[in-house]
mmCIF file with all atom_site columns, C-alpha atoms in Angstrom:
data_model
loop_
_atom_site.group_PDB
_atom_site.id
_atom_site.type_symbol
_atom_site.label_atom_id
_atom_site.label_alt_id
_atom_site.label_comp_id
_atom_site.label_asym_id
_atom_site.label_entity_id
_atom_site.label_seq_id
_atom_site.pdbx_PDB_ins_code
_atom_site.Cartn_x
_atom_site.Cartn_y
_atom_site.Cartn_z
_atom_site.occupancy
_atom_site.B_iso_or_equiv
_atom_site.pdbx_formal_charge
_atom_site.auth_seq_id
_atom_site.auth_comp_id
_atom_site.auth_asym_id
_atom_site.auth_atom_id
_atom_site.pdbx_PDB_model_num
ATOM 1  C CA . MET A 1 1  ? 6.795   -64.726 -91.968 1.00 0.00 ? 1  MET A CA 1
ATOM 2  C CA . LYS A 1 2  ? 9.090   -66.481 -89.483 1.00 0.00 ? 2  LYS A CA 1
ATOM 3  C CA . THR A 1 3  ? 9.588   -63.169 -87.578 1.00 0.00 ? 3  THR A CA 1
ATOM 4  C CA . TRP A 1 4  ? 5.853   -62.701 -87.157 1.00 0.00 ? 4  TRP A CA 1
ATOM 5  C CA . VAL A 1 5  ? 5.406   -66.257 -85.963 1.00 0.00 ? 5  VAL A CA 1
ATOM 6  C CA . VAL A 1 6  ? 8.286   -65.768 -83.345 1.00 0.00 ? 6  VAL A CA 1
ATOM 7  C CA . LEU A 1 7  ? 6.755   -62.459 -82.256 1.00 0.00 ? 7  LEU A CA 1
ATOM 8  C CA . LEU A 1 8  ? 3.341   -63.950 -81.955 1.00 0.00 ? 8  LEU A CA 1
ATOM 9  C CA . CYS A 1 9  ? 4.674   -66.756 -79.891 1.00 0.00 ? 9  CYS A CA 1
ATOM 10 C CA . CYS A 1 10 ? 6.604   -64.391 -77.622 1.00 0.00 ? 10 CYS A CA 1
ATOM 11 C CA . PHE A 1 11 ? 3.506   -62.270 -77.192 1.00 0.00 ? 11 PHE A CA 1
ATOM 12 C CA . LEU A 1 12 ? 1.355   -65.227 -76.258 1.00 0.00 ? 12 LEU A CA 1
ATOM 13 C CA . LEU A 1 13 ? 3.974   -66.810 -73.986 1.00 0.00 ? 13 LEU A CA 1
ATOM 14 C CA . ALA A 1 14 ? 4.561   -63.501 -72.153 1.00 0.00 ? 14 ALA A CA 1
ATOM 15 C CA . SER A 1 15 ? 2.696   -63.620 -68.791 1.00 0.00 ? 15 SER A CA 1
ATOM 16 C CA . CYS A 1 16 ? 1.412   -61.142 -66.410 1.00 0.00 ? 16 CYS A CA 1
ATOM 17 C CA . ALA A 1 17 ? 2.887   -61.241 -62.894 1.00 0.00 ? 17 ALA A CA 1
ATOM 18 C CA . ARG A 1 18 ? 1.484   -59.856 -59.545 1.00 0.00 ? 18 ARG A CA 1
ATOM 19 C CA . GLN A 1 19 ? 2.987   -59.560 -56.099 1.00 0.00 ? 19 GLN A CA 1
ATOM 20 C CA . THR A 1 20 ? 0.694   -58.625 -53.374 1.00 0.00 ? 20 THR A CA 1
ATOM 21 C CA . ILE A 1 21 ? 1.642   -57.682 -49.720 1.00 0.00 ? 21 ILE A CA 1
ATOM 22 C CA . ARG A 1 22 ? -1.241  -57.467 -47.301 1.00 0.00 ? 22 ARG A CA 1
ATOM 23 C CA . ILE A 1 23 ? -0.436  -55.182 -44.411 1.00 0.00 ? 23 ILE A CA 1
ATOM 24 C CA . GLN A 1 24 ? -3.743  -55.267 -42.731 1.00 0.00 ? 24 GLN A CA 1
ATOM 25 C CA . ASN A 1 25 ? -6.176  -58.153 -42.452 1.00 0.00 ? 25 ASN A CA 1
ATOM 26 C CA . GLU A 1 26 ? -9.034  -55.932 -43.439 1.00 0.00 ? 26 GLU A CA 1
ATOM 27 C CA . ASP A 1 27 ? -10.150 -55.426 -46.966 1.00 0.00 ? 27 ASP A CA 1
ATOM 28 C CA . ALA A 1 28 ? -8.931  -52.165 -48.654 1.00 0.00 ? 28 ALA A CA 1
ATOM 29 C CA . SER A 1 29 ? -11.552 -49.540 -48.900 1.00 0.00 ? 29 SER A CA 1
ATOM 30 C CA . SER A 1 30 ? -9.853  -47.310 -51.539 1.00 0.00 ? 30 SER A CA 1
ATOM 31 C CA . VAL A 1 31 ? -6.991  -47.056 -53.945 1.00 0.00 ? 31 VAL A CA 1
ATOM 32 C CA . GLY A 1 32 ? -4.369  -44.643 -52.771 1.00 0.00 ? 32 GLY A CA 1
ATOM 33 C CA . VAL A 1 33 ? -2.227  -44.463 -55.854 1.00 0.00 ? 33 VAL A CA 1
ATOM 34 C CA . THR A 1 34 ? -1.862  -46.363 -59.167 1.00 0.00 ? 34 THR A CA 1
ATOM 35 C CA . LYS A 1 35 ? 1.500   -45.496 -60.845 1.00 0.00 ? 35 LYS A CA 1
ATOM 36 C CA . MET A 1 36 ? 3.635   -46.983 -63.655 1.00 0.00 ? 36 MET A CA 1
ATOM 37 C CA . HIS A 1 37 ? 7.236   -47.145 -62.771 1.00 0.00 ? 37 HIS A CA 1
ATOM 38 C CA . HIS A 1 38 ? 9.724   -46.977 -65.518 1.00 0.00 ? 38 HIS A CA 1
ATOM 39 C CA . PHE A 1 39 ? 12.684  -49.311 -65.803 1.00 0.00 ? 39 PHE A CA 1
ATOM 40 C CA . PHE A 1 40 ? 15.157  -49.994 -68.601 1.00 0.00 ? 40 PHE A CA 1
ATOM 41 C CA . VAL A 1 41 ? 17.115  -52.969 -70.003 1.00 0.00 ? 41 VAL A CA 1
ATOM 42 C CA . GLY A 1 42 ? 14.621  -55.447 -68.370 1.00 0.00 ? 42 GLY A CA 1
ATOM 43 C CA . GLY A 1 43 ? 14.837  -53.669 -65.017 1.00 0.00 ? 43 GLY A CA 1
ATOM 44 C CA . ILE A 1 44 ? 18.113  -55.517 -64.102 1.00 0.00 ? 44 ILE A CA 1
ATOM 45 C CA . GLY A 1 45 ? 19.590  -54.032 -60.895 1.00 0.00 ? 45 GLY A CA 1
ATOM 46 C CA . GLN A 1 46 ? 17.036  -51.225 -60.748 1.00 0.00 ? 46 GLN A CA 1
ATOM 47 C CA . ARG A 1 47 ? 14.577  -50.374 -58.024 1.00 0.00 ? 47 ARG A CA 1
ATOM 48 C CA . THR A 1 48 ? 12.254  -47.563 -56.850 1.00 0.00 ? 48 THR A CA 1
ATOM 49 C CA . ASN A 1 49 ? 11.076  -46.612 -53.402 1.00 0.00 ? 49 ASN A CA 1
ATOM 50 C CA . VAL A 1 50 ? 7.615   -45.462 -52.516 1.00 0.00 ? 50 VAL A CA 1
ATOM 51 C CA . ASN A 1 51 ? 6.488   -44.418 -49.072 1.00 0.00 ? 51 ASN A CA 1
ATOM 52 C CA . ALA A 1 52 ? 3.043   -46.047 -48.755 1.00 0.00 ? 52 ALA A CA 1
ATOM 53 C CA . ALA A 1 53 ? 2.378   -44.538 -45.314 1.00 0.00 ? 53 ALA A CA 1
ATOM 54 C CA . GLU A 1 54 ? 2.863   -41.000 -46.931 1.00 0.00 ? 54 GLU A CA 1
ATOM 55 C CA . VAL A 1 55 ? 0.432   -42.024 -49.668 1.00 0.00 ? 55 VAL A CA 1
ATOM 56 C CA . CYS A 1 56 ? -2.325  -43.268 -47.239 1.00 0.00 ? 56 CYS A CA 1
ATOM 57 C CA . GLY A 1 57 ? -1.785  -40.619 -44.563 1.00 0.00 ? 57 GLY A CA 1
ATOM 58 C CA . GLY A 1 58 ? -0.059  -42.856 -42.071 1.00 0.00 ? 58 GLY A CA 1
ATOM 59 C CA . ALA A 1 59 ? 1.195   -46.356 -41.728 1.00 0.00 ? 59 ALA A CA 1
ATOM 60 C CA . GLU A 1 60 ? -1.970  -47.645 -39.934 1.00 0.00 ? 60 GLU A CA 1
ATOM 61 C CA . HIS A 1 61 ? -4.034  -46.711 -43.023 1.00 0.00 ? 61 HIS A CA 1
ATOM 62 C CA . VAL A 1 62 ? -2.025  -48.914 -45.506 1.00 0.00 ? 62 VAL A CA 1
ATOM 63 C CA . ALA A 1 63 ? -3.879  -52.031 -46.351 1.00 0.00 ? 63 ALA A CA 1
ATOM 64 C CA . VAL A 1 64 ? -2.291  -53.595 -49.477 1.00 0.00 ? 64 VAL A CA 1
ATOM 65 C CA . VAL A 1 65 ? 0.753   -52.906 -51.602 1.00 0.00 ? 65 VAL A CA 1
ATOM 66 C CA . GLU A 1 66 ? 0.762   -54.498 -55.051 1.00 0.00 ? 66 GLU A CA 1
ATOM 67 C CA . THR A 1 67 ? 3.111   -54.552 -57.957 1.00 0.00 ? 67 THR A CA 1
ATOM 68 C CA . GLN A 1 68 ? 2.118   -56.040 -61.239 1.00 0.00 ? 68 GLN A CA 1
ATOM 69 C CA . GLN A 1 69 ? 3.238   -56.526 -64.729 1.00 0.00 ? 69 GLN A CA 1
ATOM 70 C CA . SER A 1 70 ? 0.070   -55.893 -66.519 1.00 0.00 ? 70 SER A CA 1
ATOM 71 C CA . PHE A 1 71 ? -0.884  -56.707 -70.062 1.00 0.00 ? 71 PHE A CA 1
ATOM 72 C CA . LEU A 1 72 ? 0.005   -53.156 -71.171 1.00 0.00 ? 72 LEU A CA 1
ATOM 73 C CA . ASP A 1 73 ? 3.358   -53.426 -69.443 1.00 0.00 ? 73 ASP A CA 1
ATOM 74 C CA . SER A 1 74 ? 4.060   -56.681 -71.194 1.00 0.00 ? 74 SER A CA 1
ATOM 75 C CA . VAL A 1 75 ? 3.063   -55.171 -74.609 1.00 0.00 ? 75 VAL A CA 1
ATOM 76 C CA . LEU A 1 76 ? 5.516   -52.195 -73.983 1.00 0.00 ? 76 LEU A CA 1
ATOM 77 C CA . PHE A 1 77 ? 8.295   -54.570 -73.022 1.00 0.00 ? 77 PHE A CA 1
ATOM 78 C CA . LEU A 1 78 ? 7.808   -56.617 -76.129 1.00 0.00 ? 78 LEU A CA 1
ATOM 79 C CA . VAL A 1 79 ? 7.457   -53.668 -78.503 1.00 0.00 ? 79 VAL A CA 1
ATOM 80 C CA . SER A 1 80 ? 10.710  -52.173 -77.121 1.00 0.00 ? 80 SER A CA 1
ATOM 81 C CA . TYR A 1 81 ? 12.538  -55.524 -77.302 1.00 0.00 ? 81 TYR A CA 1
ATOM 82 C CA . GLY A 1 82 ? 13.149  -55.398 -73.554 1.00 0.00 ? 82 GLY A CA 1
ATOM 83 C CA . VAL A 1 83 ? 14.787  -52.012 -73.445 1.00 0.00 ? 83 VAL A CA 1
ATOM 84 C CA . TYR A 1 84 ? 11.777  -50.503 -71.664 1.00 0.00 ? 84 TYR A CA 1
ATOM 85 C CA . ALA A 1 85 ? 10.308  -52.631 -68.800 1.00 0.00 ? 85 ALA A CA 1
ATOM 86 C CA . PRO A 1 86 ? 7.586   -50.834 -66.941 1.00 0.00 ? 86 PRO A CA 1
ATOM 87 C CA . ARG A 1 87 ? 5.943   -52.159 -63.758 1.00 0.00 ? 87 ARG A CA 1
ATOM 88 C CA . THR A 1 88 ? 2.693   -50.914 -62.169 1.00 0.00 ? 88 THR A CA 1
ATOM 89 C CA . LEU A 1 89 ? 2.411   -50.146 -58.490 1.00 0.00 ? 89 LEU A CA 1
ATOM 90 C CA . ILE A 1 90 ? -0.957  -49.972 -56.631 1.00 0.00 ? 90 ILE A CA 1
ATOM 91 C CA . ILE A 1 91 ? -1.318  -49.067 -53.075 1.00 0.00 ? 91 ILE A CA 1
ATOM 92 C CA . TYR A 1 92 ? -4.665  -49.620 -51.281 1.00 0.00 ? 92 TYR A CA 1
ATOM 93 C CA . CYS A 1 93 ? -5.535  -47.618 -48.253 1.00 0.00 ? 93 CYS A CA 1
ATOM 94 C CA . ARG A 1 94 ? -8.180  -48.245 -45.621 1.00 0.00 ? 94 ARG A CA 1
ATOM 95 C CA . LYS A 1 95 ? -10.232 -45.605 -43.967 1.00 0.00 ? 95 LYS A CA 1
#
């Protein structure tokens, strides 16, 4: 029973996080890509590179780059006891 209470507390205390970088002042008109990146052992010392200009067809078309730890990402992190730590990347393009 204690284990379930601890797991429930961890689940409820786990928060979602979002980092947003606005490249253009205009609103984004379309989503260029939404992709889950895979990290392990909490993602310590790991990184991934994505060329947003390539995704949107040029640097002038990149509007917003956003990374987030969504609810699903948090659930996967908790279920794997921190071994698997995914993050979701969203790139918004302008036309």
